[in-house]
PDB file of C-alpha atoms in Angstrom:
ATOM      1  CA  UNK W   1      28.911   6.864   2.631  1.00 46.00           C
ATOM      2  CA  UNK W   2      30.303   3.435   3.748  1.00 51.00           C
ATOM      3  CA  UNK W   3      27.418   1.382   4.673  1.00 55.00           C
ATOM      4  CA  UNK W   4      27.743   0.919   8.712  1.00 58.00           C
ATOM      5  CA  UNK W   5      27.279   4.813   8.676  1.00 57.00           C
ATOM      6  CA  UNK W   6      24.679   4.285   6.082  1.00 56.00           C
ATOM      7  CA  UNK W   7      22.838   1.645   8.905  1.00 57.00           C
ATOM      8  CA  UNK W   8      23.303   3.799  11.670  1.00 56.00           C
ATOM      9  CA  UNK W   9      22.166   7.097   9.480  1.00 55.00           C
ATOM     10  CA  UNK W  10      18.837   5.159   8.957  1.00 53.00           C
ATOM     11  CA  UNK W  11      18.493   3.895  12.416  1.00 55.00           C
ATOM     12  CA  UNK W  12      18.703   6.904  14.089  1.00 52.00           C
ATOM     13  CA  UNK W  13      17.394   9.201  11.193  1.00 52.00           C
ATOM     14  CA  UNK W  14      14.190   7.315  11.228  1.00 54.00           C
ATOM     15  CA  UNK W  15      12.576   6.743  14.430  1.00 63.00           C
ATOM     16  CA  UNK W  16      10.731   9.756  15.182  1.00 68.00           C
ATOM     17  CA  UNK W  17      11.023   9.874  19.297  1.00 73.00           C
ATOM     18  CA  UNK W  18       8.031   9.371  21.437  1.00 75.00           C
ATOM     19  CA  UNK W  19       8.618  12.659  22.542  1.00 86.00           C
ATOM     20  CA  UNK W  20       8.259  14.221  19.227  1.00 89.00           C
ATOM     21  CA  UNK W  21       4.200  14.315  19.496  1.00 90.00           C
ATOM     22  CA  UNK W  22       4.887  16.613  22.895  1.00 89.00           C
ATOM     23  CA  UNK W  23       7.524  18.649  20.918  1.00 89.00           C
ATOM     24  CA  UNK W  24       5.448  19.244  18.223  1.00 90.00           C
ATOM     25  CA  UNK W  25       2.634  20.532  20.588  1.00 90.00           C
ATOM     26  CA  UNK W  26       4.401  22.780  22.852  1.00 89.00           C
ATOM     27  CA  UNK W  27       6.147  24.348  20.153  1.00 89.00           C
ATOM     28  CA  UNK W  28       3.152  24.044  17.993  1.00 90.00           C
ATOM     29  CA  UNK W  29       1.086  25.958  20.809  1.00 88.00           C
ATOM     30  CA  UNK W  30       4.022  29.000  21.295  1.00 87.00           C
ATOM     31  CA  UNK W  31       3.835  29.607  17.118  1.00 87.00           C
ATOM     32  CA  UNK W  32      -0.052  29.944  18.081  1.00 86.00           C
ATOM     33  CA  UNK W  33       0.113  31.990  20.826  1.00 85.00           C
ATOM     34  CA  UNK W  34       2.490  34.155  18.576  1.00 84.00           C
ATOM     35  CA  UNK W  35      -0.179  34.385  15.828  1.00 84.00           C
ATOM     36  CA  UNK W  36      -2.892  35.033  18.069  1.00 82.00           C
ATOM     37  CA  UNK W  37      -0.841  38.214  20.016  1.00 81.00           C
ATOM     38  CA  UNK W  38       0.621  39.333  16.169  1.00 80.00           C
ATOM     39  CA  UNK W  39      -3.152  39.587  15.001  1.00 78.00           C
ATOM     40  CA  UNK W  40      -6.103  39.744  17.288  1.00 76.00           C
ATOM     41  CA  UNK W  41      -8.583  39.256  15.064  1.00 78.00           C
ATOM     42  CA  UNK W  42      -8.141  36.647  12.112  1.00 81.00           C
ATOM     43  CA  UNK W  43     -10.296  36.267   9.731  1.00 86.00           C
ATOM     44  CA  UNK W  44     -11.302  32.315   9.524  1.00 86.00           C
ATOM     45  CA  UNK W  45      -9.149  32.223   6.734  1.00 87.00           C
ATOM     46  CA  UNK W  46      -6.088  34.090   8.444  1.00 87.00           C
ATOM     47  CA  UNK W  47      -6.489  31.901  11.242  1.00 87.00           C
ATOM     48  CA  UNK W  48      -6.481  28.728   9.406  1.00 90.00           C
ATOM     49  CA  UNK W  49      -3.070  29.819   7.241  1.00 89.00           C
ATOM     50  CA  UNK W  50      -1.679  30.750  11.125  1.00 88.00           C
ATOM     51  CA  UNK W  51      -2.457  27.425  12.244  1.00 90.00           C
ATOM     52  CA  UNK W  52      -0.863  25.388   9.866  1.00 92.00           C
ATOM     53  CA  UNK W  53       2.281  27.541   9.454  1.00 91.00           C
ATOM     54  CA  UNK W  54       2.862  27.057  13.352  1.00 90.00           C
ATOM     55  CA  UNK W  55       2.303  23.474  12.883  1.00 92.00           C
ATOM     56  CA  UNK W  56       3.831  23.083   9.930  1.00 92.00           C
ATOM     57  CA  UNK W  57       7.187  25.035  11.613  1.00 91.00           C
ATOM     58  CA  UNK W  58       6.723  23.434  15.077  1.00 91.00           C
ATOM     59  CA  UNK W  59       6.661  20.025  12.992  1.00 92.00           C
ATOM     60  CA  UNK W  60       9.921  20.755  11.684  1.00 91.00           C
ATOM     61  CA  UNK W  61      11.474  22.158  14.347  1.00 90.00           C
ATOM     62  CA  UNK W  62      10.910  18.742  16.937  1.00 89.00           C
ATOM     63  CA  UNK W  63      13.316  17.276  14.527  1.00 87.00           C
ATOM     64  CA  UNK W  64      15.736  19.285  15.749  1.00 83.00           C
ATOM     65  CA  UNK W  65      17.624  19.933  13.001  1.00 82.00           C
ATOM     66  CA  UNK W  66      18.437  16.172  11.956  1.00 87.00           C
ATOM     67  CA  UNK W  67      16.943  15.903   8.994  1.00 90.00           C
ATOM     68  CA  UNK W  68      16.791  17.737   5.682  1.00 91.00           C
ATOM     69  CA  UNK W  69      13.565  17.879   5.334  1.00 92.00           C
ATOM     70  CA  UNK W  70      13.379  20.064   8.330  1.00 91.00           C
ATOM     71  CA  UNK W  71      15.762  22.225   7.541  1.00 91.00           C
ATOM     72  CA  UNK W  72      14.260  23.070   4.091  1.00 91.00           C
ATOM     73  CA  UNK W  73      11.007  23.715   5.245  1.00 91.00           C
ATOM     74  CA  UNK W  74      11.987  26.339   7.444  1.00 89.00           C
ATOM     75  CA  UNK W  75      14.219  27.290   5.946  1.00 89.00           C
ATOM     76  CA  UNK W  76      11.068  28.077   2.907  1.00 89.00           C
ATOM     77  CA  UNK W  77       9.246  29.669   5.941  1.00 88.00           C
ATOM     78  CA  UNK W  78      11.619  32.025   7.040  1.00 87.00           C
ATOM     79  CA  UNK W  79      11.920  33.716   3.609  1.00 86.00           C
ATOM     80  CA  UNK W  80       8.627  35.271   3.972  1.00 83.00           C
ATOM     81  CA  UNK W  81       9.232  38.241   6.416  1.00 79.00           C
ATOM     82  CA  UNK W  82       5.631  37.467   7.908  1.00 78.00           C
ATOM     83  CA  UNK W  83       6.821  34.260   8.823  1.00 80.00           C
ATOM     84  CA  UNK W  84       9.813  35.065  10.422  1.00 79.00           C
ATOM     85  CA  UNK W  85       8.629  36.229  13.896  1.00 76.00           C
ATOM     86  CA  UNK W  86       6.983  32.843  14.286  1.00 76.00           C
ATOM     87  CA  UNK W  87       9.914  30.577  13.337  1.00 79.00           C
ATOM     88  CA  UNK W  88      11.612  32.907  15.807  1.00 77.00           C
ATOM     89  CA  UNK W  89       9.725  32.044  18.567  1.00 77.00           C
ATOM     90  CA  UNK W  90       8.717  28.249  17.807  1.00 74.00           C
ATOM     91  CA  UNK W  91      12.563  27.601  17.596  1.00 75.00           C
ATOM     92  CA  UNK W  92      14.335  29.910  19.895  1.00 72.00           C
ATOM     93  CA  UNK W  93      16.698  32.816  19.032  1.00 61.00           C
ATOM     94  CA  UNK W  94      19.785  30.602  18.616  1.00 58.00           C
ATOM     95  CA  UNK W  95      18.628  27.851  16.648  1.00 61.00           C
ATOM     96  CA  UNK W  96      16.686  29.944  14.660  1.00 59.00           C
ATOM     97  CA  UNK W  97      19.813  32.279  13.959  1.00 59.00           C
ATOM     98  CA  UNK W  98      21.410  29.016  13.065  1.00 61.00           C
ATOM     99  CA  UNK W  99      19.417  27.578  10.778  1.00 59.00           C
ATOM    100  CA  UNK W 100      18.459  30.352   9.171  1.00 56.00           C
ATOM    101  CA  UNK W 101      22.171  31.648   8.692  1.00 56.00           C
ATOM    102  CA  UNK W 102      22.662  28.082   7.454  1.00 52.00           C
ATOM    103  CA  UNK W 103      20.833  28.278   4.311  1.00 49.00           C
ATOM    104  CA  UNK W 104      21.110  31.203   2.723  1.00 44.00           C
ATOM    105  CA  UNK W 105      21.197  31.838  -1.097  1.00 42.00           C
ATOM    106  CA  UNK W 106      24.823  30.708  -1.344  1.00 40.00           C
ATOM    107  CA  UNK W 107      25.270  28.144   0.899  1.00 46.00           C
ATOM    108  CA  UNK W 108      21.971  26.246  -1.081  1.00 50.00           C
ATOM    109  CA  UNK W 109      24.076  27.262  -4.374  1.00 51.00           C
ATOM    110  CA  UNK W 110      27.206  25.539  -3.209  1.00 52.00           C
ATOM    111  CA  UNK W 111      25.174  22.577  -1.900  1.00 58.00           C
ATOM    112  CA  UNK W 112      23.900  22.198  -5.416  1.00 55.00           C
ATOM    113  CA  UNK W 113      27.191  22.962  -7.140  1.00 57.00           C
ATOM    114  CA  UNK W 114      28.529  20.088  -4.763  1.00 60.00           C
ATOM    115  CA  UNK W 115      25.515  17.801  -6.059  1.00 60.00           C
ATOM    116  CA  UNK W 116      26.341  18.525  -9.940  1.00 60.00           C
ATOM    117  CA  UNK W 117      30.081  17.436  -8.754  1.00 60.00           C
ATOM    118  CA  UNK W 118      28.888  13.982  -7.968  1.00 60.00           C
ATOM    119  CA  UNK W 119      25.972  14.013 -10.572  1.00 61.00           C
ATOM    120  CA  UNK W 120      29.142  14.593 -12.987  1.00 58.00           C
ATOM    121  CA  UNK W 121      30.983  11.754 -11.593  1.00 60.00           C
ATOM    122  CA  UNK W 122      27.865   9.306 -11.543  1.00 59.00           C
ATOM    123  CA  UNK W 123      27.928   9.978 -15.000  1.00 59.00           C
ATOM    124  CA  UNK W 124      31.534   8.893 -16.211  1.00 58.00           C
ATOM    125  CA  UNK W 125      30.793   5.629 -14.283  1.00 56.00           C
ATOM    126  CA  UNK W 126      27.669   5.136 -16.707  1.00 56.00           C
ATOM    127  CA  UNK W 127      29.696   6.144 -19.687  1.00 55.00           C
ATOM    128  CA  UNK W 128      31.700   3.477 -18.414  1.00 51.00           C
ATOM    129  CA  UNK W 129      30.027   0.980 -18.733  1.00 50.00           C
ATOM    130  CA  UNK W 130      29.109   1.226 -22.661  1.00 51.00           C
ATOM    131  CA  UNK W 131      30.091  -1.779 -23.713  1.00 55.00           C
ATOM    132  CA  UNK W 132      27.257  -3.888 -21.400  1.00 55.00           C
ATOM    133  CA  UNK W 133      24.821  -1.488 -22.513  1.00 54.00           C
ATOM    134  CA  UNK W 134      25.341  -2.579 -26.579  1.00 55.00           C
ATOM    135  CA  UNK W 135      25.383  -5.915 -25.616  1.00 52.00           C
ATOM    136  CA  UNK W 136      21.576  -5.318 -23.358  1.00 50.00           C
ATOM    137  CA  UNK W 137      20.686  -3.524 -26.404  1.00 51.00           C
ATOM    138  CA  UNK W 138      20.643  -6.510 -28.673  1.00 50.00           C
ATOM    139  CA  UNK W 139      17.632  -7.986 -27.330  1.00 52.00           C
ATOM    140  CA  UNK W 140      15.021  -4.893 -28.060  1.00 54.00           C
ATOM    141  CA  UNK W 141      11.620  -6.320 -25.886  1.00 56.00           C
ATOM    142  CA  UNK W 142      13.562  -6.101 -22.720  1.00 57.00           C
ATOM    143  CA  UNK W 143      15.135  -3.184 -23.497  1.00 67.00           C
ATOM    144  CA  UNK W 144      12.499  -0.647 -24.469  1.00 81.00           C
ATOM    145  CA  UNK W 145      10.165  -2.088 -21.356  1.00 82.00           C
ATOM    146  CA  UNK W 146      13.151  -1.645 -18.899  1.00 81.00           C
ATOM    147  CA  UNK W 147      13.437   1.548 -20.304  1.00 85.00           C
ATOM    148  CA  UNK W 148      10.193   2.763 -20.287  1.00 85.00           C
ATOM    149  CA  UNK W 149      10.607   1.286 -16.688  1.00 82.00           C
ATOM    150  CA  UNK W 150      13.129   4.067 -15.508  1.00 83.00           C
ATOM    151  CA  UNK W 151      11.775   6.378 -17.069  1.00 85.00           C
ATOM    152  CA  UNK W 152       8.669   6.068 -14.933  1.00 86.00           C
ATOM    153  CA  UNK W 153      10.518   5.540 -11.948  1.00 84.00           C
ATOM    154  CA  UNK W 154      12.367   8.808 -12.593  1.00 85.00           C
ATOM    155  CA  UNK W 155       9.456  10.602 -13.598  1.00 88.00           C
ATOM    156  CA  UNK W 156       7.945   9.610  -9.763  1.00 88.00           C
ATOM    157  CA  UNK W 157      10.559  10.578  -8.267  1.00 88.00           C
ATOM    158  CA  UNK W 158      10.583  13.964  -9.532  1.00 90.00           C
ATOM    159  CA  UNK W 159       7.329  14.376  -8.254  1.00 92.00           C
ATOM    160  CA  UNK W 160       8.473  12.926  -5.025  1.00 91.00           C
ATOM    161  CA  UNK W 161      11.251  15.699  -4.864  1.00 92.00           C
ATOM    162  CA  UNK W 162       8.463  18.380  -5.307  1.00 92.00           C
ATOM    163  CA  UNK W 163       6.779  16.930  -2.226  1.00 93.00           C
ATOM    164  CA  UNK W 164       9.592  16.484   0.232  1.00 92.00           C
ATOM    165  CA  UNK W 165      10.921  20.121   1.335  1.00 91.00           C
ATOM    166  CA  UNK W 166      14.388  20.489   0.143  1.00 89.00           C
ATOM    167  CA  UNK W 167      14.204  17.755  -1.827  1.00 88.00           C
ATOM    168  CA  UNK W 168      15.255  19.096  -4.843  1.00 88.00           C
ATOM    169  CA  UNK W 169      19.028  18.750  -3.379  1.00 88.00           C
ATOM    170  CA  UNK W 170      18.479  15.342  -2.377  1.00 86.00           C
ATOM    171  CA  UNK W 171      20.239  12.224  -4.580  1.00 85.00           C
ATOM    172  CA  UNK W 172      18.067   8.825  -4.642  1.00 81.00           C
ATOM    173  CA  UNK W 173      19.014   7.283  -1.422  1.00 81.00           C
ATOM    174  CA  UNK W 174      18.685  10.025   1.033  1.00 85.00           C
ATOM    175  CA  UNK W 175      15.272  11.034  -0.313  1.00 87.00           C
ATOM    176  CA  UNK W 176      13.748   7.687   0.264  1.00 85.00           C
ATOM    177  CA  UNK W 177      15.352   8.411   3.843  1.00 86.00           C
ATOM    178  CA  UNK W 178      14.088  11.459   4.442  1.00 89.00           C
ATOM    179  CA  UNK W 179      10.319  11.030   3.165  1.00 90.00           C
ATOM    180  CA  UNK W 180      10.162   8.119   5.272  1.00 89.00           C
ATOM    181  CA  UNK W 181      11.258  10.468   8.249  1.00 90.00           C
ATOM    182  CA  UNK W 182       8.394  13.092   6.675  1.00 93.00           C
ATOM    183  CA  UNK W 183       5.723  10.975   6.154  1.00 91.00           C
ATOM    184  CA  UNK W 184       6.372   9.991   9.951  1.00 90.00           C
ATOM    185  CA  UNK W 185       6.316  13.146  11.295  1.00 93.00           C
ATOM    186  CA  UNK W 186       3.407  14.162   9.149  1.00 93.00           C
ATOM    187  CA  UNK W 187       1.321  11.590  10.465  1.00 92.00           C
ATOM    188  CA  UNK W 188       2.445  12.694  14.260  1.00 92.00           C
ATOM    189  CA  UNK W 189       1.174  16.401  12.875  1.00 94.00           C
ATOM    190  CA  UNK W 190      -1.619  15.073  11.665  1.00 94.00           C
ATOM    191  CA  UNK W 191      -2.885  13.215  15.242  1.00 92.00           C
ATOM    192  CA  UNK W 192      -1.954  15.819  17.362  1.00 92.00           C
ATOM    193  CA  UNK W 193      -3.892  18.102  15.264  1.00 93.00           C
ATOM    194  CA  UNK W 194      -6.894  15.731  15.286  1.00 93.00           C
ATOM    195  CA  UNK W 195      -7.086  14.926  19.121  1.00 91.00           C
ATOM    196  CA  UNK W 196      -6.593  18.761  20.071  1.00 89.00           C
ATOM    197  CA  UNK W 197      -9.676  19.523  17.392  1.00 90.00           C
ATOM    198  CA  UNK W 198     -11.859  16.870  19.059  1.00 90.00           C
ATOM    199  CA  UNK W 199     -10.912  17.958  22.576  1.00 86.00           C
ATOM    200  CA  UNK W 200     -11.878  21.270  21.377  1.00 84.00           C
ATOM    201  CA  UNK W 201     -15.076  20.440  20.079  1.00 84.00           C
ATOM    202  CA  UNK W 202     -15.696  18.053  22.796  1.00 82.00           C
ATOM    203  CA  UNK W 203     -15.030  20.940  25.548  1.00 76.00           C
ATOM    204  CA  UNK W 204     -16.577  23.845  23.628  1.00 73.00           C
ATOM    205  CA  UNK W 205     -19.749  21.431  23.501  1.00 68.00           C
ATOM    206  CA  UNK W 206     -19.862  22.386  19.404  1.00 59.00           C
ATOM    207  CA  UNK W 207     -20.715  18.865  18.367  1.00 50.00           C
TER     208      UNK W 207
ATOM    209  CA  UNK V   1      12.630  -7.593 -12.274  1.00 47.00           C
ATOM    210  CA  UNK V   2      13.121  -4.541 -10.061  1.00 48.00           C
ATOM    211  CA  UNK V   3      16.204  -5.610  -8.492  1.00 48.00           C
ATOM    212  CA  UNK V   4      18.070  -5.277 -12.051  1.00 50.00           C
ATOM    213  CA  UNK V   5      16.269  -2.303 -12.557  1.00 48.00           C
ATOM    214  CA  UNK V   6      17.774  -0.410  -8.677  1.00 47.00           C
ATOM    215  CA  UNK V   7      20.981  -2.461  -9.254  1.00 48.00           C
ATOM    216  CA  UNK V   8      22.202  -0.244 -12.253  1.00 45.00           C
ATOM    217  CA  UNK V   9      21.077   2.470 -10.507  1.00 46.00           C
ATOM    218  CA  UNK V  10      23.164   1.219  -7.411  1.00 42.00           C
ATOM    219  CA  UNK V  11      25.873   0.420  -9.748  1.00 43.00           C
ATOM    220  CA  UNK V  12      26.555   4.425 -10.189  1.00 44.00           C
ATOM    221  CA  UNK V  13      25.702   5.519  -6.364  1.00 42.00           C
ATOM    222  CA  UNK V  14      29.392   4.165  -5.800  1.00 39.00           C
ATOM    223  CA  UNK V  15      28.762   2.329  -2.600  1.00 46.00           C
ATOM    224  CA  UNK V  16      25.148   2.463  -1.640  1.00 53.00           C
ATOM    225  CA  UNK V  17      24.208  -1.304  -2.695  1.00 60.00           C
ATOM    226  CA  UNK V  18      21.301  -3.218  -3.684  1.00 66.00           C
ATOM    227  CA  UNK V  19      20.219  -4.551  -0.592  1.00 69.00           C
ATOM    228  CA  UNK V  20      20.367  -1.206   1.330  1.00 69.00           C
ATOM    229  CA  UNK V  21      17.764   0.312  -1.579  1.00 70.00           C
ATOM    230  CA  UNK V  22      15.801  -2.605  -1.243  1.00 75.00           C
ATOM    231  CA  UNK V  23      15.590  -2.103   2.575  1.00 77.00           C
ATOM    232  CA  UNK V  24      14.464   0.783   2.259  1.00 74.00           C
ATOM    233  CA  UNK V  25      11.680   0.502  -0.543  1.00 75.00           C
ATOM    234  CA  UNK V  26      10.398  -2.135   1.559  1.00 79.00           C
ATOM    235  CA  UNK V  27      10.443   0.281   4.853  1.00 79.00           C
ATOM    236  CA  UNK V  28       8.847   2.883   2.040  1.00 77.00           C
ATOM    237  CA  UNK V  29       6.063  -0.008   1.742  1.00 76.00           C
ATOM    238  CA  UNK V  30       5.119  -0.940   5.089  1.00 77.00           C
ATOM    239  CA  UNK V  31       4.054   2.663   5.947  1.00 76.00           C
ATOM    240  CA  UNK V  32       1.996   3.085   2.792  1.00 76.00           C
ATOM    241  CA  UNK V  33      -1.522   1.997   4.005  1.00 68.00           C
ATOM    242  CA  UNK V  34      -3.005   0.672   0.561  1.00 62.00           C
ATOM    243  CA  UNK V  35       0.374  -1.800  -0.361  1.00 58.00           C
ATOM    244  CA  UNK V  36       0.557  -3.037   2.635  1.00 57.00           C
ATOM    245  CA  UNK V  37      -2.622  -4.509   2.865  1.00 57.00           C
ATOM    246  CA  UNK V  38      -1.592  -6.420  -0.502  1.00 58.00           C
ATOM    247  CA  UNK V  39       0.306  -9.969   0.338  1.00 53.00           C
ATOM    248  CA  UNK V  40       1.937  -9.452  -2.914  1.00 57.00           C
ATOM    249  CA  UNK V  41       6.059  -9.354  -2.194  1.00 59.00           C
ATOM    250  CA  UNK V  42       6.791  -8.219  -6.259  1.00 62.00           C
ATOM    251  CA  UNK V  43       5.427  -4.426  -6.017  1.00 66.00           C
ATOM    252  CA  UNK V  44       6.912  -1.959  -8.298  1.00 73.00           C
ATOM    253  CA  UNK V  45       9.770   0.719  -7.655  1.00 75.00           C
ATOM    254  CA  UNK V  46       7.405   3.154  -9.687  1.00 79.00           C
ATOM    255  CA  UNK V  47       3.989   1.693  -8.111  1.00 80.00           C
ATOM    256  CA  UNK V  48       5.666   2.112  -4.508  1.00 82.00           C
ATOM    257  CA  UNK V  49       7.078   5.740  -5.294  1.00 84.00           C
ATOM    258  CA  UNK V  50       3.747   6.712  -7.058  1.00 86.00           C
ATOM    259  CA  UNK V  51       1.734   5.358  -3.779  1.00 85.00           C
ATOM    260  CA  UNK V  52       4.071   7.401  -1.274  1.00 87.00           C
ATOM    261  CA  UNK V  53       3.219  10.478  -3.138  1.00 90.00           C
ATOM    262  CA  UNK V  54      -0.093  10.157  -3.571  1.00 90.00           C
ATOM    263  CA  UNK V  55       0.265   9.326   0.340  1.00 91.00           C
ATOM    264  CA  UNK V  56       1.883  12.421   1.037  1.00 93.00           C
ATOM    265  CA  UNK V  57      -0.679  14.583  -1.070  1.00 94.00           C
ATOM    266  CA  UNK V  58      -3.416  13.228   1.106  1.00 94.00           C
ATOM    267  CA  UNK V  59      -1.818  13.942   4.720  1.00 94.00           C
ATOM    268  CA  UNK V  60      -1.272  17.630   3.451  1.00 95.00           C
ATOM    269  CA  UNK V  61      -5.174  17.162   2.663  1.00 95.00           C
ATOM    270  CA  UNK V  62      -5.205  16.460   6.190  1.00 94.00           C
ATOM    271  CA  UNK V  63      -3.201  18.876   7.873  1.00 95.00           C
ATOM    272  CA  UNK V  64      -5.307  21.361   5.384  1.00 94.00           C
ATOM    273  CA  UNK V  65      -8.752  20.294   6.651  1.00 94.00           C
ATOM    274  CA  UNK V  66      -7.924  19.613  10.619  1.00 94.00           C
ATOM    275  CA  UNK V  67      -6.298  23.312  10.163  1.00 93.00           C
ATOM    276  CA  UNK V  68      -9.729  24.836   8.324  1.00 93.00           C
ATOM    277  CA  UNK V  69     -11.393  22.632  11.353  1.00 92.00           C
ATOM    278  CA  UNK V  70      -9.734  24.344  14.374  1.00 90.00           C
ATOM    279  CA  UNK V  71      -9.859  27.284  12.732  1.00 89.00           C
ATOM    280  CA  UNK V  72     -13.529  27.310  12.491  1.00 88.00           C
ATOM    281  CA  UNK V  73     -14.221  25.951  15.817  1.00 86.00           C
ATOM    282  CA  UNK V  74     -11.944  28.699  17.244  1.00 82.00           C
ATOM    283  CA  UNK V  75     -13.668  31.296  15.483  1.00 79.00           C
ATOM    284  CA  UNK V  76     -17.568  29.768  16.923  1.00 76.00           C
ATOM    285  CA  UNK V  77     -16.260  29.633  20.521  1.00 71.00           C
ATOM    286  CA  UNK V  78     -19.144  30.607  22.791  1.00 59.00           C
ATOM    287  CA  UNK V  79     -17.533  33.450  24.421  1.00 61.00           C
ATOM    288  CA  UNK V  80     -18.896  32.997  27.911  1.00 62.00           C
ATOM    289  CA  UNK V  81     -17.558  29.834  29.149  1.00 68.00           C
ATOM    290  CA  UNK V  82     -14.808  28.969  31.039  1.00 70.00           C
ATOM    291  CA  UNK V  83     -13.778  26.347  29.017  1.00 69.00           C
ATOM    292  CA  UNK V  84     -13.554  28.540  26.181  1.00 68.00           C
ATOM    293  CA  UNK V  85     -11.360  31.146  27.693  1.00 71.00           C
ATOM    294  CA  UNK V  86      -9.343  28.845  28.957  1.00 72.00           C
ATOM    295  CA  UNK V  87      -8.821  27.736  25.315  1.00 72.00           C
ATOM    296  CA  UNK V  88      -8.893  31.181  24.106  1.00 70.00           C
ATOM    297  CA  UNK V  89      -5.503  31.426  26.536  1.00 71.00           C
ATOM    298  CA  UNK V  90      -3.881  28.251  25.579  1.00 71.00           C
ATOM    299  CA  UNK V  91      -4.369  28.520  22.043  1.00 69.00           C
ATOM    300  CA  UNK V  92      -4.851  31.824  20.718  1.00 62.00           C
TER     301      UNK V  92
END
């Protein structure tokens, strides 16, 4: 990735839109509405796991697609058959169709193939550089605290991956990229979700 | 001290460099709501990544609770009103 893509990637990768909020309610409201005909009488707890599915798909799907964050979570979704109805209807037929054809068991396999390609090459530019790493080795404080310095970092960022949908897949770079774009567009989830629970305790008088 | 530490990093991700990483860390860090209170400019790679998940583990709290919320408020609707059946349509 040369680095004025790289810019422009994170420029217009990581702005969630102001309309995003009204994306995520109107398709966050449909996925409801889908529940609620599917199943007309939910148990509290039924109702809860049909409420933040639809959010959690209408969520993804106001990112239409740009991100792979998105993608991966419904991707996850749509493997449950229960689910599928829902992502149906949040997204629409076609981009449902599409996204879902997208990421099928092989295409994820060749995506991951393609990552152990560059993984590969990453390493013979390490190997590479050998001779520095003797020469760093020499002094043994710095080394064993730099070390032990990765090895954290990497151990974070494993648990990072776990976090971020599809991030698994993702190399360093993009998924600082993308959970900036998630932890945006969970926090737009997250006040939507919190003004339409006061407005409904506020107009059902239940306070 | 974590410059050296991203720059061998960078050094294999071809031509992602430094500066871009350190970019974004330091976008990573403004939306974390505990760092950024802290003036201090020499925060950790690790403390920073450890922060954004702990971060992300409590807006899925959120999202959790707000959905048990609605859920239960939903559920308690007084059946009568119009207010209520007018939620009743939008929602559910």
């Amino acid at each position: 990735m040369s680095s004025s893509s790289f810019t422009r990637r994170c420029n217009t990768m990581m702005k969630v839109p102001s309309s995003f909020k009204k994306e995520f309610l109107k398709k966050w409201i449909v996925g409801l509405q889908v529940c609620g005909s599917l199943n007309k009488n939910m148990s509290v707890s039924e109702r809860k796991k049909a409420i933040k599915l639809s959010a959690d798909i209408a969520m993804a799907s106001a990112r239409n697609g740009s991100t792979c964050w998105s993608r991966a979570l419904i991707a996850n979704a749509s493997k449950q058959d229960a689910n599928k109805l829902v992502v149906e209807h949040v997204l629409g037929d076609d981009e449902s169709r599409k996204l879902t054809k997208q990421l099928p068991v092989g295409t994820s396999m060749a995506l991951a193939r393609k990552i152990r390609v560059i993984r590969s090459k990453k390493n013979i530019l390490k190997r590479r550089s050998g001779p520095m790493r003797r020469a760093a080795r020499k002094s043994n404080s710095s080394l064993s605290s730099s070390c032990i310095a990765k090895r954290l970092v990497r151990k974070r960022s494993q648990v990072l991956k776990s976090l971020v949908p599809g991030g698994e897949f993702m190399d360093e770079t993009s998924l600082i990229e993308e959970t900036l774009d998630y932890i945006l567009s969970l926090r737009a989830q997250v006040d939507v979700m919190l003004k339409l629970a006061n407005a409904t305790e506020l107009v059902t008088n239940q306070k | 001290m974590s410059s050296r530490r991203s720059r061998s990093q960078a050094a294999t991700s071809s031509r992602i460099t430094d500066d871009q990483i350190v970019e974004l860390v330091s976008k990573l860090r403004q939306l974390l709501p505990e760092i950024r209170d802290r003036r201090s400019d020499k925060v950790s790679a690790s403390k920073v990544l450890q922060e954004t998940c702990n971060y992300i583990r409590s807006l899925h709290r959120e999202v959790d609770d707000l959905s048990e919320r609605l859920s239960q408020l939903l559920a308690t609707i007084d059946a009568d009103s119009a207010e209520a059946s007018i939620i009743r349509s939008l929602i559910m």
